[in-house]
């Protein structure tokens, strides 16, 4: 797997998404998550590394791994196992808090780190954004409302995530893609937007792509599907229908 990791390092997270889009595919970040606070256990005894490989084989441009332990059942060991199992770039999702998280993320094999505007004090987020870049990581800066978006747009963004759900409600609220549709109107041209959460069908994928999003991040609906690979393929090929 060492050669696979080198391949992932050579292809930046954002570049993998752009490459997928240029090839006519939906740039999908497919997520590995152990638990959903809303629906419960998502793995059902399945090997997360095998799931990640199936997602990659089905066309996912990148993989996301939720490492938050208390509410989502994640761990850094989970991140390492998934990063070792796939050749596409990997995102770490967690409620990260400081400098130690950045180095640990890089050492575990991720290429990109989630920074949530609603969770971090603004000076801390700005500093973590800078230090992540210094460490060779890209960042996905996540917002959910206009006030958070206004702050995020002052950064030199790699990727802007619009979460259709309120992360502070731990995904228990019923989000819709209308959040992306409305907020993206306020995003200047050239910003790479990822629509996150509450995206589960090809129709919803097309809706956010047509609104201006570069790609989508999808987790729960893929993991709940009877066939993970087929669920990924349906979303990746959504622009072909």
Coordinates of C-alpha atoms in Angstrom, one line a residue:
X1 CA 0.0 0.0 0.0
X2 CA 3.0 2.3 0.2
X3 CA 2.8 3.1 -3.5
X4 CA -0.9 3.8 -3.2
X5 CA -0.2 6.4 -0.5
X6 CA 2.4 8.1 -2.7
X7 CA -0.2 8.3 -5.5
X8 CA -2.7 9.9 -3.1
X9 CA 0.0 12.4 -2.0
X10 CA 0.8 13.3 -5.6
X11 CA -2.8 14.1 -6.4
X12 CA -4.2 16.8 -4.2
X13 CA -7.6 16.4 -2.7
X14 CA -9.1 19.3 -4.7
X15 CA -7.3 18.1 -7.9
X16 CA -9.0 14.7 -7.6
X17 CA -12.4 16.4 -7.5
X18 CA -11.5 18.6 -10.5
X19 CA -10.2 15.6 -12.5
X20 CA -13.5 13.7 -11.9
X21 CA -15.5 16.7 -13.1
X22 CA -13.4 17.1 -16.2
X23 CA -14.1 13.5 -17.0
X24 CA -17.8 14.1 -16.8
X25 CA -18.3 12.4 -13.5
X26 CA -19.8 13.9 -10.3
X27 CA -16.9 14.6 -7.9
X28 CA -18.1 12.5 -5.0
X29 CA -16.5 12.4 -1.6
X30 CA -17.8 9.1 -0.2
X31 CA -17.8 8.9 3.5
X32 CA -16.8 6.1 5.9
X33 CA -18.6 6.7 9.2
X34 CA -19.2 4.1 12.0
X35 CA -22.3 5.7 13.6
X36 CA -24.9 8.2 12.8
X37 CA -26.4 9.9 15.8
X38 CA -29.7 9.9 14.0
X39 CA -29.9 6.3 12.6
X40 CA -27.3 4.4 14.6
X41 CA -24.7 1.8 13.5
X42 CA -23.8 2.2 9.9
X43 CA -21.1 -0.5 9.5
X44 CA -23.2 -3.5 10.7
X45 CA -20.0 -5.5 11.1
X46 CA -18.5 -4.6 7.8
X47 CA -14.8 -3.8 7.4
X48 CA -14.4 -0.1 6.8
X49 CA -11.3 -0.5 4.7
X50 CA -13.2 -2.9 2.4
X51 CA -16.1 -0.4 2.2
X52 CA -13.6 2.4 1.2
X53 CA -12.1 0.2 -1.5
X54 CA -15.5 -0.5 -2.9
X55 CA -16.3 3.2 -2.9
X56 CA -13.1 3.9 -4.7
X57 CA -13.6 1.1 -7.3
X58 CA -17.2 2.5 -8.0
X59 CA -15.8 5.9 -8.9
X60 CA -15.6 8.0 -5.7
X61 CA -13.1 10.8 -6.3
X62 CA -12.1 11.0 -2.7
X63 CA -12.9 9.3 0.6
X64 CA -14.0 11.0 3.9
X65 CA -13.4 9.4 7.3
X66 CA -15.2 10.6 10.4
X67 CA -12.8 10.2 13.3
X68 CA -14.9 11.8 16.1
X69 CA -15.3 9.1 18.7
X70 CA -18.1 10.2 21.1
X71 CA -21.0 10.7 18.7
X72 CA -19.8 9.1 15.5
X73 CA -17.7 6.1 16.7
X74 CA -14.6 7.2 14.8
X75 CA -10.9 7.1 15.6
X76 CA -7.5 7.9 14.2
X77 CA -6.9 4.2 13.7
X78 CA -10.0 4.1 11.4
X79 CA -8.4 7.0 9.4
X80 CA -5.1 5.2 9.1
X81 CA -6.7 1.9 8.0
X82 CA -8.8 3.6 5.3
X83 CA -6.0 5.8 4.1
X84 CA -3.8 2.7 3.7
X85 CA -6.5 0.9 1.9
X86 CA -7.2 3.4 -0.9
X87 CA -5.2 5.3 -3.5
X88 CA -7.5 8.3 -3.7
X89 CA -7.1 11.3 -1.4
X90 CA -8.7 11.2 2.0
X91 CA -10.4 13.8 4.1
X92 CA -10.4 13.7 7.9
X93 CA -13.7 14.9 9.5
X94 CA -13.8 15.7 13.2
X95 CA -14.3 18.5 15.7
X96 CA -10.6 19.4 15.5
X97 CA -9.4 21.9 18.0
X98 CA -5.7 22.7 17.6
X99 CA -2.2 22.3 16.2
X100 CA -1.8 18.7 17.3
X101 CA -4.7 17.7 15.2
X102 CA -3.0 18.9 12.1
X103 CA 0.1 16.9 12.4
X104 CA -1.8 13.8 13.5
X105 CA -4.1 14.2 10.4
X106 CA -1.1 14.3 8.1
X107 CA 0.7 11.4 9.7
X108 CA -2.4 9.2 9.5
X109 CA -2.4 9.6 5.7
X110 CA -5.1 12.2 5.1
X111 CA -4.7 14.9 2.4
X112 CA -7.4 17.3 3.6
X113 CA -8.8 18.4 7.0
X114 CA -12.3 19.7 7.8
X115 CA -12.4 23.0 9.7
X116 CA -15.9 23.9 10.9
X117 CA -16.6 27.6 11.3
X118 CA -19.4 26.9 13.8
X119 CA -17.1 24.9 16.1
X120 CA -13.8 26.8 16.1
X121 CA -13.2 30.3 17.4
X122 CA -12.4 32.4 14.4
X123 CA -8.7 33.2 15.3
X124 CA -8.1 29.5 15.9
X125 CA -9.6 28.5 12.6
X126 CA -7.5 31.0 10.7
X127 CA -4.4 29.8 12.4
X128 CA -5.2 26.1 11.8
X129 CA -6.0 26.9 8.1
X130 CA -2.5 28.4 7.8
X131 CA -0.8 25.6 9.7
X132 CA -2.6 22.9 7.7
X133 CA -1.2 24.5 4.5
X134 CA 2.3 24.7 6.0
X135 CA 2.0 20.9 6.8
X136 CA 1.0 20.1 3.2
X137 CA -2.7 19.6 3.9
X138 CA -5.6 21.2 2.1
X139 CA -8.7 22.3 4.1
X140 CA -12.4 22.0 3.6
X141 CA -13.9 25.0 5.5
X142 CA -17.5 24.2 6.4
X143 CA -20.3 26.7 6.8
X144 CA -24.1 26.5 7.4
X145 CA -25.4 30.0 7.3
X146 CA -24.7 33.5 5.8
X147 CA -22.7 34.8 8.8
X148 CA -20.3 31.8 8.7
X149 CA -20.0 32.1 4.9
X150 CA -19.0 35.7 5.2
X151 CA -16.1 34.8 7.5
X152 CA -15.0 31.8 5.4
X153 CA -14.8 33.9 2.3
X154 CA -12.0 36.0 3.8
X155 CA -9.7 33.0 3.7
X156 CA -7.7 31.6 0.8
X157 CA -9.9 28.6 0.4
X158 CA -9.0 25.3 -1.1
X159 CA -12.6 24.1 -0.7
X160 CA -15.7 25.6 0.8
X161 CA -18.2 23.1 2.3
X162 CA -21.9 24.0 2.6
X163 CA -23.4 21.7 5.2
X164 CA -27.1 21.3 4.5
X165 CA -27.6 20.2 8.1
X166 CA -26.6 21.9 11.3
X167 CA -23.5 20.1 12.5
X168 CA -24.2 21.4 16.1
X169 CA -27.4 19.3 16.0
X170 CA -25.2 16.3 15.2
X171 CA -27.0 15.6 11.9
X172 CA -30.3 15.0 13.7
X173 CA -32.0 17.8 11.9
X174 CA -33.7 17.3 8.5
X175 CA -31.6 19.3 6.2
X176 CA -32.3 19.9 2.5
X177 CA -30.2 20.9 -0.5
X178 CA -32.0 24.2 -0.5
X179 CA -29.3 25.4 1.9
X180 CA -26.7 24.9 -0.7
X181 CA -28.9 26.5 -3.4
X182 CA -29.4 29.6 -1.3
X183 CA -25.9 30.1 0.2
X184 CA -24.1 29.4 -3.1
X185 CA -25.7 32.5 -4.6
X186 CA -23.4 34.5 -2.2
X187 CA -20.2 32.7 -3.2
X188 CA -18.0 34.5 -5.7
X189 CA -17.0 32.7 -9.0
X190 CA -14.0 30.5 -8.7
X191 CA -14.6 29.2 -5.2
X192 CA -14.8 25.4 -5.2
X193 CA -18.0 24.4 -3.3
X194 CA -18.8 21.0 -1.9
X195 CA -22.4 20.3 -0.9
X196 CA -22.4 18.2 2.3
X197 CA -25.1 16.1 4.0
X198 CA -28.8 15.6 3.0
X199 CA -27.7 14.6 -0.5
X200 CA -28.9 11.0 -1.2
X201 CA -30.3 10.8 -4.8
X202 CA -29.1 11.6 -8.3
X203 CA -31.7 14.3 -8.5
X204 CA -30.4 16.0 -5.4
X205 CA -26.8 15.7 -6.8
X206 CA -27.9 17.3 -10.1
X207 CA -29.7 20.1 -8.1
X208 CA -26.6 21.2 -6.2
X209 CA -24.3 20.8 -9.2
X210 CA -26.6 22.9 -11.4
X211 CA -26.6 25.5 -8.6
X212 CA -22.9 25.8 -8.9
X213 CA -21.3 23.2 -6.6
X214 CA -18.2 21.4 -7.7
X215 CA -19.1 18.2 -5.9
X216 CA -20.9 16.5 -3.1
X217 CA -20.0 14.7 0.2
X218 CA -22.3 11.8 0.9
X219 CA -22.1 9.4 3.8
X220 CA -25.2 7.9 5.5
X221 CA -27.3 7.2 2.5
X222 CA -24.4 5.3 0.8
X223 CA -23.7 3.2 3.9
X224 CA -27.4 2.4 4.4
X225 CA -27.8 1.3 0.8
X226 CA -28.1 -2.5 0.1
X227 CA -25.1 -2.2 -2.3
X228 CA -22.5 0.4 -1.4
X229 CA -20.8 0.2 -4.8
X230 CA -24.0 0.6 -6.7
X231 CA -25.0 3.6 -4.5
X232 CA -21.7 5.3 -5.3
X233 CA -22.1 4.6 -9.0
X234 CA -25.6 6.1 -9.1
X235 CA -24.3 9.3 -7.7
X236 CA -21.1 9.5 -9.6
X237 CA -23.1 9.0 -12.9
X238 CA -25.9 11.4 -12.0
X239 CA -24.9 13.9 -14.7
X240 CA -25.3 11.3 -17.3
X241 CA -29.1 10.8 -16.7

